[in-house]
Short mmCIF file of C-alpha atoms in Angstrom, two decimals:
data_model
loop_
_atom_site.label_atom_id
_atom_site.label_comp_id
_atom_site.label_asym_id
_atom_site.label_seq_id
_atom_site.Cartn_x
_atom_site.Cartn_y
_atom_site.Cartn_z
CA UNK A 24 80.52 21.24 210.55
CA UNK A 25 78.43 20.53 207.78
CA UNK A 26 77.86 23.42 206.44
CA UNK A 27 81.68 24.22 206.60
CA UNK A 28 82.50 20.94 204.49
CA UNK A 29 80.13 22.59 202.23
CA UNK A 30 82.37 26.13 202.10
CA UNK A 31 85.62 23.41 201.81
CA UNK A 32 84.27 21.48 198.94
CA UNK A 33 83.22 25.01 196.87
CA UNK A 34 87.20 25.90 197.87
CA UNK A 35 88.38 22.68 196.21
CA UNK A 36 85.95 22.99 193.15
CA UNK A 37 86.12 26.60 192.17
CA UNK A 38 90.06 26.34 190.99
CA UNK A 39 89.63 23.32 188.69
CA UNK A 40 86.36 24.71 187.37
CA UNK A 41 88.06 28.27 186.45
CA UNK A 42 91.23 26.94 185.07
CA UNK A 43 89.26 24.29 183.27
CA UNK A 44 87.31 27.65 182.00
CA UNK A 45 90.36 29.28 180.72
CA UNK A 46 91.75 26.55 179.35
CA UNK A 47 88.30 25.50 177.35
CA UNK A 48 88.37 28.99 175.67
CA UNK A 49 91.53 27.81 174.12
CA UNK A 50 89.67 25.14 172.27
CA UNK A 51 90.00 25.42 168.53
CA UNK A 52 92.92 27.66 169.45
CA UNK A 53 95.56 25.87 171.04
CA UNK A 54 99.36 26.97 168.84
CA UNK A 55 99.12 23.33 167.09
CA UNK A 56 96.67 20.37 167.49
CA UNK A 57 98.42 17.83 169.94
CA UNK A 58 98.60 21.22 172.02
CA UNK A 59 94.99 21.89 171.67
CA UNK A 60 93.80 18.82 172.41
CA UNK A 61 96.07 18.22 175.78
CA UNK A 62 94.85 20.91 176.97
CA UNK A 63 91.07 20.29 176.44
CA UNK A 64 91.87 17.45 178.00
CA UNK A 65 92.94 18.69 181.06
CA UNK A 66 90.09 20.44 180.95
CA UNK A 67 87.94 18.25 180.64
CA UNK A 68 89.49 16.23 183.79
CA UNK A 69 89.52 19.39 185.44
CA UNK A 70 85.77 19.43 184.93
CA UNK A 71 85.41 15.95 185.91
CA UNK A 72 86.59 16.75 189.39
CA UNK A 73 84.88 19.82 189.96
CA UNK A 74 81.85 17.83 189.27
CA UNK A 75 82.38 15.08 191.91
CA UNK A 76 83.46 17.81 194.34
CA UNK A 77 79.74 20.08 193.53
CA UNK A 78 77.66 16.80 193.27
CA UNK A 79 78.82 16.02 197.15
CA UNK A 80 78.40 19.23 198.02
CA UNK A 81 74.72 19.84 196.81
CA UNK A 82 74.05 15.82 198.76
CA UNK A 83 75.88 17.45 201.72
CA UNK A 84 73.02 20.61 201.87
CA UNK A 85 70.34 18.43 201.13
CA UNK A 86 68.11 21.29 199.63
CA UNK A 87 67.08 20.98 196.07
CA UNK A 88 69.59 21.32 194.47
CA UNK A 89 72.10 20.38 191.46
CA UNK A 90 75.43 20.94 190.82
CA UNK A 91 74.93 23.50 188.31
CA UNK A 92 73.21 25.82 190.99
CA UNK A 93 76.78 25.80 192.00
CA UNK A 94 78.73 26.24 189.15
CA UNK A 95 76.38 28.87 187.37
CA UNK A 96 74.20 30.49 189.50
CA UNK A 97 76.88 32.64 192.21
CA UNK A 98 77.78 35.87 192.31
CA UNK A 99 81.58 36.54 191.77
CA UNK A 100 82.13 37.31 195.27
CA UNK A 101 80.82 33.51 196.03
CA UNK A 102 83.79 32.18 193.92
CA UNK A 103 86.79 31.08 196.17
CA UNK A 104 89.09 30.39 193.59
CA UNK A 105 92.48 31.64 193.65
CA UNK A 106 93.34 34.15 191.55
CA UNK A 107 96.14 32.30 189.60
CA UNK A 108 93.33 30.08 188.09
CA UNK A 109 91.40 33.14 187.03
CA UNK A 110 94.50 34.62 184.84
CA UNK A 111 94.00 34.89 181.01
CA UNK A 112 95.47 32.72 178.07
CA UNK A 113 98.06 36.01 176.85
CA UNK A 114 100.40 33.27 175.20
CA UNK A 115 101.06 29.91 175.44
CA UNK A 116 104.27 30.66 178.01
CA UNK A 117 101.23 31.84 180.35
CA UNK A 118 98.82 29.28 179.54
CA UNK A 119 101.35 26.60 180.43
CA UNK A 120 103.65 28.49 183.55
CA UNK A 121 99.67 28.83 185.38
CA UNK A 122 99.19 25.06 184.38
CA UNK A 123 102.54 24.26 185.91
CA UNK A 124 102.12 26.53 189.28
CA UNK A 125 98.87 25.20 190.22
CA UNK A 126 100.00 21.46 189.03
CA UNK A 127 102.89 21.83 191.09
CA UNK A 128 100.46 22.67 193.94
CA UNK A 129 97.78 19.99 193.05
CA UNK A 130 99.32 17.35 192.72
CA UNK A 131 100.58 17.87 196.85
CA UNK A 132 97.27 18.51 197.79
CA UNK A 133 95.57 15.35 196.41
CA UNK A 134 98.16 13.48 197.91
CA UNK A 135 96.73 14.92 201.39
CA UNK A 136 93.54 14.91 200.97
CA UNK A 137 93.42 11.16 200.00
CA UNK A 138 94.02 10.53 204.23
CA UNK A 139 91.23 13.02 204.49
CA UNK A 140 88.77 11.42 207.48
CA UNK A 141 86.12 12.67 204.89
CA UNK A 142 85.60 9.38 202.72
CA UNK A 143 83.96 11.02 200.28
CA UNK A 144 86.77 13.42 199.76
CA UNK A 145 89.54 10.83 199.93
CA UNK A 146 87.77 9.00 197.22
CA UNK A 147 87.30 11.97 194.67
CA UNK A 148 91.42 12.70 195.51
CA UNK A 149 92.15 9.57 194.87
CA UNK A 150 90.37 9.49 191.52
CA UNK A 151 92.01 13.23 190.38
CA UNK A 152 95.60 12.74 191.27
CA UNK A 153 96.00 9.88 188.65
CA UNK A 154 94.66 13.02 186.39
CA UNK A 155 96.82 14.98 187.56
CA UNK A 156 100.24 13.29 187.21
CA UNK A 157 99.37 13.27 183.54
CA UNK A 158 99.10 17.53 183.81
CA UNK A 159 102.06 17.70 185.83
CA UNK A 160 103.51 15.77 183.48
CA UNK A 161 102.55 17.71 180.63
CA UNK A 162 103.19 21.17 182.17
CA UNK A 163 106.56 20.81 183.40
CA UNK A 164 107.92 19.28 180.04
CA UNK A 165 106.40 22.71 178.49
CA UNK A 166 108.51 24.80 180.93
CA UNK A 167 111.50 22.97 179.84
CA UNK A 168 111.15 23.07 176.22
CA UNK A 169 109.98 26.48 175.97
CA UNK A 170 112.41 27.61 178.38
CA UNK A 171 115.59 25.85 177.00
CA UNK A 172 114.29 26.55 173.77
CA UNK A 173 114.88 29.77 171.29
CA UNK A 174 115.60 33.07 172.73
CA UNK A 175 112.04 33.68 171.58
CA UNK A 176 110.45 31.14 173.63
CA UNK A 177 112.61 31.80 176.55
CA UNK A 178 111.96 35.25 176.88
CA UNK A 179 108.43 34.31 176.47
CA UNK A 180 108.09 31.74 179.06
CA UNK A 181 110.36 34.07 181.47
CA UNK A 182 108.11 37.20 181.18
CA UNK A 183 105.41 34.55 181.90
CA UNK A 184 107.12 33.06 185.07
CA UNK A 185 107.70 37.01 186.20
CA UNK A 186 104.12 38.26 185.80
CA UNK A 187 102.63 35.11 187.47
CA UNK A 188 105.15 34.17 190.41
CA UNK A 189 103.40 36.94 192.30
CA UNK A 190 100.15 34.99 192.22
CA UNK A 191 101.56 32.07 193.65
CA UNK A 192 101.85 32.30 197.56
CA UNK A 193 98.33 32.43 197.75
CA UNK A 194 97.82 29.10 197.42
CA UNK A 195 99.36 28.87 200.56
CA UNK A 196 97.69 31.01 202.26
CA UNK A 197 95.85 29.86 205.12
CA UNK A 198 92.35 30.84 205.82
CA UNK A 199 90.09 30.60 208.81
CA UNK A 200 87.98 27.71 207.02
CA UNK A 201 91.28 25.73 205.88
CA UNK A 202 92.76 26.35 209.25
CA UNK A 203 89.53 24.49 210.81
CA UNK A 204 89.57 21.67 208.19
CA UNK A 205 92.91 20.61 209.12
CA UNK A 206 92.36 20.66 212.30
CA UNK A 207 89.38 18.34 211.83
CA UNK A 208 91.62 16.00 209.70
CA UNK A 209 89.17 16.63 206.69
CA UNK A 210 91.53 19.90 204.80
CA UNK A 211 94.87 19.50 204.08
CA UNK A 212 98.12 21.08 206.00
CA UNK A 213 99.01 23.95 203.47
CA UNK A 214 102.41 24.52 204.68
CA UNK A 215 103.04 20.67 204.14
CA UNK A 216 102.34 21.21 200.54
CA UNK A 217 104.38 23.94 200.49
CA UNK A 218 107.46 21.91 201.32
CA UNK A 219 106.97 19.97 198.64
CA UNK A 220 105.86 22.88 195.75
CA UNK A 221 109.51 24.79 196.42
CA UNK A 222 111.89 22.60 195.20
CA UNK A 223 109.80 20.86 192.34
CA UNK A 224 109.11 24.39 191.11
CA UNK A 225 112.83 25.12 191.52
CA UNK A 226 114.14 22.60 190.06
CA UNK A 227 112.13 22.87 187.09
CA UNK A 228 112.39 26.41 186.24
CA UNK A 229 116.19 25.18 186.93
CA UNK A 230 116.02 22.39 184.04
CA UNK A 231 114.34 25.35 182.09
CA UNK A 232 117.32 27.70 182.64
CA UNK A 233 114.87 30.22 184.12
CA UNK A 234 115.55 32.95 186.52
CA UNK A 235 113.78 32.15 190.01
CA UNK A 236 112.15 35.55 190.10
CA UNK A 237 112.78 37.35 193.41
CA UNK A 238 109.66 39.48 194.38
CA UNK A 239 108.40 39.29 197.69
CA UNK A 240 104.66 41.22 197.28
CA UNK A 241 102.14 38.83 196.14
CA UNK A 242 98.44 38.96 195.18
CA UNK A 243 95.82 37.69 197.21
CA UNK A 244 91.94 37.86 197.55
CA UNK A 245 90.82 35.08 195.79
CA UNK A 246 89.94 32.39 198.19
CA UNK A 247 87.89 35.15 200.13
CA UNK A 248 85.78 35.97 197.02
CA UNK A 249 87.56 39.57 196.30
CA UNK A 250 88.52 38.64 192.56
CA UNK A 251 90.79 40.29 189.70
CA UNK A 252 89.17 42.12 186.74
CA UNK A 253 89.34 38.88 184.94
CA UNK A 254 86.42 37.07 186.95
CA UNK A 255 83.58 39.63 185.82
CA UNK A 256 84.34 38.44 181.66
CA UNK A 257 85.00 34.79 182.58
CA UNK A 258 81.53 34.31 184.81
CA UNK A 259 79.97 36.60 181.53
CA UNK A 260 80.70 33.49 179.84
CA UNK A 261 80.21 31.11 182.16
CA UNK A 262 76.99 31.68 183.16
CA UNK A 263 75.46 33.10 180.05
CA UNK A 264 73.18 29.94 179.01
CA UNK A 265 72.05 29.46 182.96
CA UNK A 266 71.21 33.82 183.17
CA UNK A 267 69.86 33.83 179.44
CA UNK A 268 67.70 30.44 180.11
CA UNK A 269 67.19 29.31 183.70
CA UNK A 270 66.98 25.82 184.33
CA UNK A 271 67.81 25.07 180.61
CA UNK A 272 69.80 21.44 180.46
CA UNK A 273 71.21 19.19 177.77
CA UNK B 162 75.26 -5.81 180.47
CA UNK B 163 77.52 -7.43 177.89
CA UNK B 164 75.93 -5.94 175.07
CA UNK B 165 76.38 -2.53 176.34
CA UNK B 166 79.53 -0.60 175.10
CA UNK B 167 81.55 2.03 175.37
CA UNK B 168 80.35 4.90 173.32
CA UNK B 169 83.79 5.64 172.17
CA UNK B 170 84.99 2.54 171.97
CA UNK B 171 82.12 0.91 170.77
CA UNK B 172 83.96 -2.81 170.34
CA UNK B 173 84.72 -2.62 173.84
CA UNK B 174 81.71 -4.22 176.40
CA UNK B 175 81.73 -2.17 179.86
CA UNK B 176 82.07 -5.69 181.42
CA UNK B 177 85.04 -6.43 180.13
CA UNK B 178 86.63 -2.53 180.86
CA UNK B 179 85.93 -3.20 184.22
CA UNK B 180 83.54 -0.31 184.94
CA UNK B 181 81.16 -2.08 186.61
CA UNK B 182 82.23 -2.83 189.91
CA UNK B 183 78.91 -4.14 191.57
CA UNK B 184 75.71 -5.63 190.77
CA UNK B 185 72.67 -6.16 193.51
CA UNK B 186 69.68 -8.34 192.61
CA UNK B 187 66.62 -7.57 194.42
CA UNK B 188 64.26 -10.13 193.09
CA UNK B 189 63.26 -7.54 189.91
CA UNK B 190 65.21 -4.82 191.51
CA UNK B 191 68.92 -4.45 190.20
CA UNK B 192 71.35 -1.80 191.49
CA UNK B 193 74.14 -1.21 189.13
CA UNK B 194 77.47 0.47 190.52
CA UNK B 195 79.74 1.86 188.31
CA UNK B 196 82.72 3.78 188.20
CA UNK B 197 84.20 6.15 186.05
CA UNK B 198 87.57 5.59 184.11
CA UNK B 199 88.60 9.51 183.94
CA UNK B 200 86.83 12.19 185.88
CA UNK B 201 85.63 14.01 183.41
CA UNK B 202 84.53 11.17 181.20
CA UNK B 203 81.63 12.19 178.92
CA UNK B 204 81.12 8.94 178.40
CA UNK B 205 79.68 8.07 181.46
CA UNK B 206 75.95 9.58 181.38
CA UNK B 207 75.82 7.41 178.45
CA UNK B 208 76.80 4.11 180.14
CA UNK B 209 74.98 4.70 182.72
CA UNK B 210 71.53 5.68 180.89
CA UNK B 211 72.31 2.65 178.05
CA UNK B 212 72.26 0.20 181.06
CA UNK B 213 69.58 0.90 182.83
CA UNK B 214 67.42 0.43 179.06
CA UNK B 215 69.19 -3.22 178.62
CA UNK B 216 68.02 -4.06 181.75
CA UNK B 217 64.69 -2.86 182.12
CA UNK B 218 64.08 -3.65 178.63
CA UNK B 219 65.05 -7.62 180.22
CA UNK B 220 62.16 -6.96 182.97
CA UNK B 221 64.37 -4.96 185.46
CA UNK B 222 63.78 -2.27 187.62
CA UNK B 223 67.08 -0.61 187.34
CA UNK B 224 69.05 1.84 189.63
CA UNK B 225 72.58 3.32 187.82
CA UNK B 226 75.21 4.59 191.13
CA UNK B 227 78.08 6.17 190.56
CA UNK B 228 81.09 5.22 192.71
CA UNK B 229 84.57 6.61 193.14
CA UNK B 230 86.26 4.60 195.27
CA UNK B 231 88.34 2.57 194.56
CA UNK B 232 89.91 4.72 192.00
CA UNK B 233 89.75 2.62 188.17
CA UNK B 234 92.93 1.57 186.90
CA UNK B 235 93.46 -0.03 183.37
CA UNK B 236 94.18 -4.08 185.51
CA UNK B 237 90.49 -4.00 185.22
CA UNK B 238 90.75 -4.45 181.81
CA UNK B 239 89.96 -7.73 181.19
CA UNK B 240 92.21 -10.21 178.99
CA UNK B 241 89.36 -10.24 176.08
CA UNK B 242 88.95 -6.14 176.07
CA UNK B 243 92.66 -5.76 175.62
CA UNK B 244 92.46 -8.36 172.49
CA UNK B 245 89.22 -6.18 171.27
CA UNK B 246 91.12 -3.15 171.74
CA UNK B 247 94.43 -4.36 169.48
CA UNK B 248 91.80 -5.62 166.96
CA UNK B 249 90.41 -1.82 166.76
CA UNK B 250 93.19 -0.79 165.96
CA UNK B 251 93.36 0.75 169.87
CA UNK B 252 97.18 -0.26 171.72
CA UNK B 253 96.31 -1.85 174.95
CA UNK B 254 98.00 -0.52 178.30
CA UNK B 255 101.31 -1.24 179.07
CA UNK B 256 102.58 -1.94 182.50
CA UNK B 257 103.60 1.15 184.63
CA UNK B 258 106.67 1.52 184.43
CA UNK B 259 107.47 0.86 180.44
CA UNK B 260 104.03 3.18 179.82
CA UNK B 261 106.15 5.73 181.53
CA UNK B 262 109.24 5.35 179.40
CA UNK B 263 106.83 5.02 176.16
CA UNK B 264 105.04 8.49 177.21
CA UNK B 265 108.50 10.23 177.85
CA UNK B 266 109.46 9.19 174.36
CA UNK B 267 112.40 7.35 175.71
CA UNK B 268 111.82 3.62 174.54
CA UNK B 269 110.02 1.37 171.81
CA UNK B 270 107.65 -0.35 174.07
CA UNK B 271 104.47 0.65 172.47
CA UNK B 272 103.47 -1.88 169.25
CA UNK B 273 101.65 -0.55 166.09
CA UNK B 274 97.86 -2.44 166.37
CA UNK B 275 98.30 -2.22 162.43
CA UNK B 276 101.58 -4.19 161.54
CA UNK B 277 103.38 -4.56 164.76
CA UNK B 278 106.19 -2.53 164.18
CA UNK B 279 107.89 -1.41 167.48
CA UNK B 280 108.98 1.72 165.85
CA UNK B 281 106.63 3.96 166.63
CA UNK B 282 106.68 7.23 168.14
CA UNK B 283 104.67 9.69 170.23
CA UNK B 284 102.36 12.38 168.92
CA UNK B 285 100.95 13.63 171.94
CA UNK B 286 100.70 12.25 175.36
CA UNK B 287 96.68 13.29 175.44
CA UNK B 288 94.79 12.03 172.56
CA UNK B 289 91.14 11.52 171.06
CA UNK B 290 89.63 10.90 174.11
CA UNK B 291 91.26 11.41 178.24
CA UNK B 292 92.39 8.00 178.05
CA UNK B 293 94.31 7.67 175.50
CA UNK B 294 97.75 9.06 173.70
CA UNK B 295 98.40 9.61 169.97
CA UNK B 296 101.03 7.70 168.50
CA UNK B 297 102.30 7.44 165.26
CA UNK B 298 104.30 3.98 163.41
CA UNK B 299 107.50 4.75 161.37
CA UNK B 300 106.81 1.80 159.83
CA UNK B 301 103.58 1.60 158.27
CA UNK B 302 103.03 5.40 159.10
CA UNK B 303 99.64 4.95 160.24
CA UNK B 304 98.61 7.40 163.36
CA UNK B 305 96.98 4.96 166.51
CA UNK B 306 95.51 5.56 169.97
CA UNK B 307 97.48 4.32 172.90
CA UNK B 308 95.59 3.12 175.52
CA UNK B 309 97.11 4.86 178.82
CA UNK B 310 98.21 3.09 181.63
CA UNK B 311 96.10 4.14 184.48
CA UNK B 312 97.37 3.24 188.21
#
């Protein structure tokens, strides 16, 4: 059981550590500065989390080892993010329609995981989903503007919604290691979280005037380690200071 | 511990932002527990490591823990920090449910720290640092932090 708490808590970690990737490289480059620093911001609590999830993980396996053994030092096939999180920054309709879908699916699954019988993991959702509210927040008053905005920004956030929708019902796809989490009372009930993802995401793409797009196929792979293109140049940058100079810290 | 600060805050003591939730005394063996205000809070390495130097500089064997639970939330700030945090030039928290209003732009709640106009307006709901907002006065036109409400 140990050991699969471990796999759990590298489950939870990897998607806030690769969308708090993506959105660092936009650092210096968000479209104007409140942007920018928002979502650095996020970022950063993104980061925060993923570091209380890796720092109980590493206590949990008892070897010697730090959290950055985690973070830098796994091949991409060790990653069991989902490929939504893993998507790159084409335009700021993107950055902020994969903020919103995985916000949207978040803030759920904090909400869940607080009742986890894992203390430890009750305690670091407890601490996130007041971060997350804020992002939630933040994402869904994007969609709105951008989407009830110019034609421009419409058609921008639209093509977003399109091309990303696909990568969506993964996060609600079960696998054998979530399955047993539940059952122990430690992982949270995806299809719960589901219930309450639909109509949020409706209603703001609604709000938005947005099309709901209607495509059934959908991407998965992620959460198994079997990644998009994408992961290779992200983990390139990653884990270039930990490859280049092991064991080099602040 | 008093004399330790926030490092970006530094008018701010950590006693009186409530980060320091417990405090063992072991004849010359002190365990510290903090907790974090945001997750990702940079600022906590720094706490932690100033600490343990005012206390072992004092004679004390010192152990920093980091705690989650129970989550922070801006009612530990203490009466004199919010006062500090005006005088900085910082807006102290509002209560829930007019810190909502004030971050959806919908209502003057939040007071410029430089003249006290309640015409101000919202910049950006993130600001300088994770817990705080940008604001700007109509008034005096000065920009400010916002301290955010944190429940």
């Amino acid at each position: 059981m140990k050991d699969q708490i471990h796999q759990y808590l590298l489950l939870l970690g990897d998607n806030p550590l690769i969308l708090g990737h993506r959105l660092s490289e936009l650092c210096g480059h968000g479209p104007n500065l409140e942007t920018d620093i928002a979502l650095t911001n996020i970022s950063l609590d993104l980061f925060g989390q993923v570091r209380h999830y890796f720092q109980y993980a590493v206590k949990l396996q008892g070897e010697n080892k730090t959290e950055d053994d985690i973070a830098f030092l796994r091949y991409p096939h060790e990653y069991k993010n989902v490929l939504l999180t893993e998507q790159p920054n084409t335009d700021f309709a993107y950055v902020i329609a994969r903020q919103f879908f995985f916000d949207a699916y978040h803030l759920p699954l904090l909400e869940q995981l607080m009742a986890s019988r894992d203390k430890q993991i009750a305690a670091i959702a407890a601490k996130s989903i007041k971060e997350v509210k804020y992002h939630l927040r933040f994402s869904s008053e994007w969609v709105k503007r951008l989407g009830d905005g110019t034609g421009e920004s419409r058609q921008r956030m639209q093509n977003a919604v399109d091309e990303l929708w696909p990568y969506t019902n993964e996060l609600f796809e079960v696998t054998p290691l979530e399955a047993t989490m539940q059952e122990a009372g430690i992982g949270a009930d995806l299809s719960l979280i589901k219930t309450s993802y639909i109509p949020l995401v409706t209603h703001v793409l609604q709000e938005a005037t947005l099309a709901i797009p209607e495509v059934q196929f959908s991407h998965s792979g992620g959460k198994e380690g079997v990644h998009t293109e994408q992961m290779g140049y992200i983990l390139a940058e990653l884990q270039y200071m930990q490859r280049a100079y092991p064991n080099m810290s602040w | 511990m008093y004399s330790v600060k926030d490092p970006e805050i530094p008018v701010l003591s950590i006693m009186d932002m409530g980060v320091v939730r417990e405090v063992e005394i072991n004849d010359r063996k002190v365990l510290v527990r903090i907790t974090p205000t945001y997750s990702g809070c940079p600022a906590m390495d720094m706490i932690g490591a100033e600490i343990k130097m005012a206390l072992e500089e004092a004679g004390y064997d010192t152990t920093v823990e980091l705690i989650l639970s129970p989550a922070w939330t801006t009612d530990w700030l203490t009466e004199n920090g919010r006062q500090q945090l005006e005088a900085y030039g910082i807006a102290a928290p509002l209560e829930e449910s007019a810190d909502k209003l004030a971050l959806m732009g919908r209502s003057r709640q939040v007071k410029c720290p430089h003249c006290g106009s309640d015409h101000t307006k919202m910049v950006s709901q993130f600001g300088s640092t994770a817990c705080k907002a940008l604001f700007r006065c109509q008034d005096c036109l000065e920009p400010f932090d916002y301290f955010k409400c944190l429940k």
